[in-house]
Backbone as a chain_set.jsonl record, in Angstrom:
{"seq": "XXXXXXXXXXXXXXXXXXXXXXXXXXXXXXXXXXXXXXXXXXXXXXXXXXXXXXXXXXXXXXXXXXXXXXXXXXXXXXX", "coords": {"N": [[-135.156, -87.052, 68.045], [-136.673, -86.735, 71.17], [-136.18, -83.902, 73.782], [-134.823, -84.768, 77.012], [-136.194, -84.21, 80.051], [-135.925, -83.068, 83.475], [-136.759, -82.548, 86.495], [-135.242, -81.108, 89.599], [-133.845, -79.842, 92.334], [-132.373, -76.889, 92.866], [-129.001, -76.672, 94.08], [-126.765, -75.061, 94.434], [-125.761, -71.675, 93.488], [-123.647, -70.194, 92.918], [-121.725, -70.12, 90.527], [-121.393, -67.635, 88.061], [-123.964, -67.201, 85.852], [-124.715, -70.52, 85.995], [-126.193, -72.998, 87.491], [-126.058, -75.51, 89.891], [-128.355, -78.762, 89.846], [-129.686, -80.845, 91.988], [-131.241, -83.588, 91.223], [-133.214, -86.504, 92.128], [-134.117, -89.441, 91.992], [-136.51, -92.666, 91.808], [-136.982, -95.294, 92.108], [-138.271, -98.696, 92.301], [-136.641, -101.532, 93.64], [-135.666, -104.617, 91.733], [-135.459, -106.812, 92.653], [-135.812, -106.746, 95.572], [-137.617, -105.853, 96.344], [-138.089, -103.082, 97.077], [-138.01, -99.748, 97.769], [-136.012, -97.755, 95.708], [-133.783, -95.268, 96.191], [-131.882, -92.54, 94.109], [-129.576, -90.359, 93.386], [-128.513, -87.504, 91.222], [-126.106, -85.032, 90.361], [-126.036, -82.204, 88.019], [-124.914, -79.486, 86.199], [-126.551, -76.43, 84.706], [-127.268, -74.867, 82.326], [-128.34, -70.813, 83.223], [-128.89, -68.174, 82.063], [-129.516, -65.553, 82.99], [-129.452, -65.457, 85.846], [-131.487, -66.186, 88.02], [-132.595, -67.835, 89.537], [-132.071, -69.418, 92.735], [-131.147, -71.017, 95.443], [-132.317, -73.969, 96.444], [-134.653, -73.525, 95.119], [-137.078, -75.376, 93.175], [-136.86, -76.816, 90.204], [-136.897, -77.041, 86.214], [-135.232, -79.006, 84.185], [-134.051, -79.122, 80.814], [-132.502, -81.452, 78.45], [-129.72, -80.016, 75.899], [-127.196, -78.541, 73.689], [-123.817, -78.827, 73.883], [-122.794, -76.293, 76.56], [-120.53, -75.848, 77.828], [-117.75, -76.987, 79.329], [-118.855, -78.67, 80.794], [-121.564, -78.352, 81.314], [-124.494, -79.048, 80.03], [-127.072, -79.251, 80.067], [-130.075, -76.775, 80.125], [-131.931, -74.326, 82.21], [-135.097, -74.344, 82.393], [-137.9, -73.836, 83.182], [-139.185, -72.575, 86.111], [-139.838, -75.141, 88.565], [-143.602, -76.217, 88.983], [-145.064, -76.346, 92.398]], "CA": [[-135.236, -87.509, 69.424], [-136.717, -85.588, 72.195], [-135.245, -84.271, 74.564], [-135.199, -85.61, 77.873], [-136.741, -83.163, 81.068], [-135.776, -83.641, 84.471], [-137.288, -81.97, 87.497], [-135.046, -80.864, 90.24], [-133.614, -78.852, 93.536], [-130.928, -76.14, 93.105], [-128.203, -76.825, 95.611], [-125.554, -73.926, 94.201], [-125.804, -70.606, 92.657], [-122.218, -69.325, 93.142], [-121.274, -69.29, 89.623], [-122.186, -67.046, 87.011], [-124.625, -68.037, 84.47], [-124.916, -71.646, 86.609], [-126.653, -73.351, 88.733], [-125.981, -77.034, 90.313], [-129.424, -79.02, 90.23], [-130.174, -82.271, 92.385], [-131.932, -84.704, 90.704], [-133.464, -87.798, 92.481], [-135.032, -90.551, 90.762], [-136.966, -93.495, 92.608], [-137.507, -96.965, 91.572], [-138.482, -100.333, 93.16], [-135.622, -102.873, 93.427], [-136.665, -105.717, 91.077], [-135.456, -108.399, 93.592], [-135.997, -106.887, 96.873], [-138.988, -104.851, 96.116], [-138.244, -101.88, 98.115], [-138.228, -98.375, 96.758], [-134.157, -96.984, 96.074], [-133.316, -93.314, 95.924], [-130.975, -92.286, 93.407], [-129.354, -88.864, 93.19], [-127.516, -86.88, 90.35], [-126.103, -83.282, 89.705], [-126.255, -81.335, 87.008], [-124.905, -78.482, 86.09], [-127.362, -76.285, 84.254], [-126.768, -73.234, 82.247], [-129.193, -70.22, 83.63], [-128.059, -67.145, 81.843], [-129.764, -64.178, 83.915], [-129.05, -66.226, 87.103], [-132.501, -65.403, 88.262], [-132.631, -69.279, 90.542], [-131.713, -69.207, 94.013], [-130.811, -72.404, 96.392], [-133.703, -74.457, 96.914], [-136.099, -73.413, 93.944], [-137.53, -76.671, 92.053], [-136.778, -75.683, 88.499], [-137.305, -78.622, 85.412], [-134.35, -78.818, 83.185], [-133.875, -79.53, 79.18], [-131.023, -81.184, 77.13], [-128.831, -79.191, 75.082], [-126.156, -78.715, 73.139], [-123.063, -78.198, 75.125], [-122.145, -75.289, 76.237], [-119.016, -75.484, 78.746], [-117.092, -78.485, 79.578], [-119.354, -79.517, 82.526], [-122.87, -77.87, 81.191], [-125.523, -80.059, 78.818], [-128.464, -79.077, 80.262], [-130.1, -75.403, 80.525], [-133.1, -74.273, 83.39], [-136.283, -74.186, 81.229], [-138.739, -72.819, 83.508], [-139.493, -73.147, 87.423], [-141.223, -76.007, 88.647], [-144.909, -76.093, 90.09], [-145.294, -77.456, 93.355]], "C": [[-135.762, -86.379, 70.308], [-136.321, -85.474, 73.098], [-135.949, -84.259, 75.659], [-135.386, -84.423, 79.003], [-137.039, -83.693, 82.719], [-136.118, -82.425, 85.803], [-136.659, -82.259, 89.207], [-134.886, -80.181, 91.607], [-132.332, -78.078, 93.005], [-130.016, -75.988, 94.404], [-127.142, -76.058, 95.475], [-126.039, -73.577, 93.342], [-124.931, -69.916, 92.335], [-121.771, -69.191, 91.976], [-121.985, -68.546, 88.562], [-122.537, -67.608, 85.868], [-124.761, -69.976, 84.57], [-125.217, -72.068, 87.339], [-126.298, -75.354, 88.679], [-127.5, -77.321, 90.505], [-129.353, -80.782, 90.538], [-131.418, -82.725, 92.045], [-131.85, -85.914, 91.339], [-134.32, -88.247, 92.077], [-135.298, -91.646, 92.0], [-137.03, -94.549, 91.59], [-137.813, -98.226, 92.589], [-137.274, -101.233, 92.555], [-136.501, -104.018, 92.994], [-136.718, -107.034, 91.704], [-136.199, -108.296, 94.937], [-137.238, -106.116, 97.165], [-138.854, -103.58, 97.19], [-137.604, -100.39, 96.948], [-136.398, -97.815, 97.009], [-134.531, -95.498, 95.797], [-132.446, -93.237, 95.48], [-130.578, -90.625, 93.025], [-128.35, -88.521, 92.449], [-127.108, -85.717, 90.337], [-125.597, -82.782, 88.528], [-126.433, -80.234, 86.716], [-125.771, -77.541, 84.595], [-127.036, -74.704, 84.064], [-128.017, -72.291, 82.975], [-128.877, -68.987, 83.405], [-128.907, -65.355, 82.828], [-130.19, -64.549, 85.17], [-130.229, -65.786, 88.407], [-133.146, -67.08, 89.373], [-132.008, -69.133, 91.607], [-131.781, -70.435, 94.892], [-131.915, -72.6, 96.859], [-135.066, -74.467, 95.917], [-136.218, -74.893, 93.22], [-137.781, -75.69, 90.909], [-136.772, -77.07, 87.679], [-135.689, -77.888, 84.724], [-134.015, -79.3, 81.664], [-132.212, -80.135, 78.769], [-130.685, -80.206, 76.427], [-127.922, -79.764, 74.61], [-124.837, -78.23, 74.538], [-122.702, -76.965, 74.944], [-120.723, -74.535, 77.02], [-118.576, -77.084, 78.456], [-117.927, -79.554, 80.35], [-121.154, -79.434, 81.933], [-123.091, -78.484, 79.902], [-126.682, -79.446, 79.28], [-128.977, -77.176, 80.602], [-131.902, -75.275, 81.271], [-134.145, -73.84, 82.31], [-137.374, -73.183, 81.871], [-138.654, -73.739, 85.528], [-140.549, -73.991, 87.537], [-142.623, -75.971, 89.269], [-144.697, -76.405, 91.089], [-146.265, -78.166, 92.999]], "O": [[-135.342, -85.227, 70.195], [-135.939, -86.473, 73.707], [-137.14, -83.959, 75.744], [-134.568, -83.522, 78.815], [-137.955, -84.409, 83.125], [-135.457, -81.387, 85.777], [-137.128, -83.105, 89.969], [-135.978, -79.903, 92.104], [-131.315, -78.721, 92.744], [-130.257, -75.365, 95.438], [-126.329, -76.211, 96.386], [-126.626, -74.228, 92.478], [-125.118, -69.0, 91.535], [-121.226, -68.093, 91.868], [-123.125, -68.866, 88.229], [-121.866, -68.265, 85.073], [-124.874, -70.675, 83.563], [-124.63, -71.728, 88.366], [-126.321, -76.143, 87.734], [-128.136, -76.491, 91.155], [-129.094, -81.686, 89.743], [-132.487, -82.319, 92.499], [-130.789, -86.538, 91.318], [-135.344, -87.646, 91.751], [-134.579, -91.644, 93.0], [-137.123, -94.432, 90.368], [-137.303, -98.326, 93.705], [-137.046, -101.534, 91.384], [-137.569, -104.386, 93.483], [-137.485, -107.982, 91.539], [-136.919, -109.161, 95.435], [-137.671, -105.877, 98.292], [-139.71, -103.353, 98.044], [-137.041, -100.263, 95.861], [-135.783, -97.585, 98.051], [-135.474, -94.92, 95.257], [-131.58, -93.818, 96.135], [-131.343, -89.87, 92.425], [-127.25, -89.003, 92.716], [-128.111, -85.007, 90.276], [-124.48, -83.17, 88.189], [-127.531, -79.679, 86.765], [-125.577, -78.016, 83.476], [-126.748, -73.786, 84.833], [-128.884, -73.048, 83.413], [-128.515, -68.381, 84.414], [-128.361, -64.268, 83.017], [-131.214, -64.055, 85.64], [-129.929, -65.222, 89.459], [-134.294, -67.051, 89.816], [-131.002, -68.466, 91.363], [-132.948, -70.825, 94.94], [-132.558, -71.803, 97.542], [-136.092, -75.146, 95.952], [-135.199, -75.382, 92.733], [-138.365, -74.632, 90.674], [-136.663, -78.129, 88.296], [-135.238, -76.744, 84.776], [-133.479, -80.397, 81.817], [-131.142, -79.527, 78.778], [-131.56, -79.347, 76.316], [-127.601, -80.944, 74.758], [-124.933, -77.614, 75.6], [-122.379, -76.423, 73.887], [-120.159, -73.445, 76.939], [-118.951, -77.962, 77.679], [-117.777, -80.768, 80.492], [-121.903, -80.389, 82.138], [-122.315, -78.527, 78.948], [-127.347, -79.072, 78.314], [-128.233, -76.443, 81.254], [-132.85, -75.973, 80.913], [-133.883, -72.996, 81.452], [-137.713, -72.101, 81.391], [-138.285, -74.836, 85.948], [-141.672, -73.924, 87.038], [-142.55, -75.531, 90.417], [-143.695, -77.113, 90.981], [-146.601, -79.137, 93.677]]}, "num_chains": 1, "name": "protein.A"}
């Protein structure tokens, strides 16, 4: 399976070796045809904590590696 790569905002850096990343997803409602906004967070390992509040960074599945953390910061995103 591959894994799945999601392109966020960092909205916390406060702990070590973690960052919080907001993820919003769009779609069209299939009845009402109008566009929804959907938002997730996801904590994301980042071991030389080198992300800072606000950077668009993509993120990868993983294995786990806390209780809370699945996903780890792969690389920063383009604009």
């Amino acid at each position: 399976m591959p894994k799945r790569i999601l392109q966020g905002t960092v909205t916390s850096d406060k702990n070590e070796q973690t960052v919080t990343v907001l993820v919003e997803r769009r779609f069209t409602h299939p009845m009402m045809k109008k566009t929804v906004r959907f938002t997730k967070k996801y904590r994301a390992h980042d071991p030389e904590n080198v992300f800072k509040v606000g950077d668009q960074v993509r993120i990868e599945e993983c294995a786990p590696i806390s209780k809370t953390k699945r996903w780890r910061v792969v690389t920063e995103a383009s604009a």
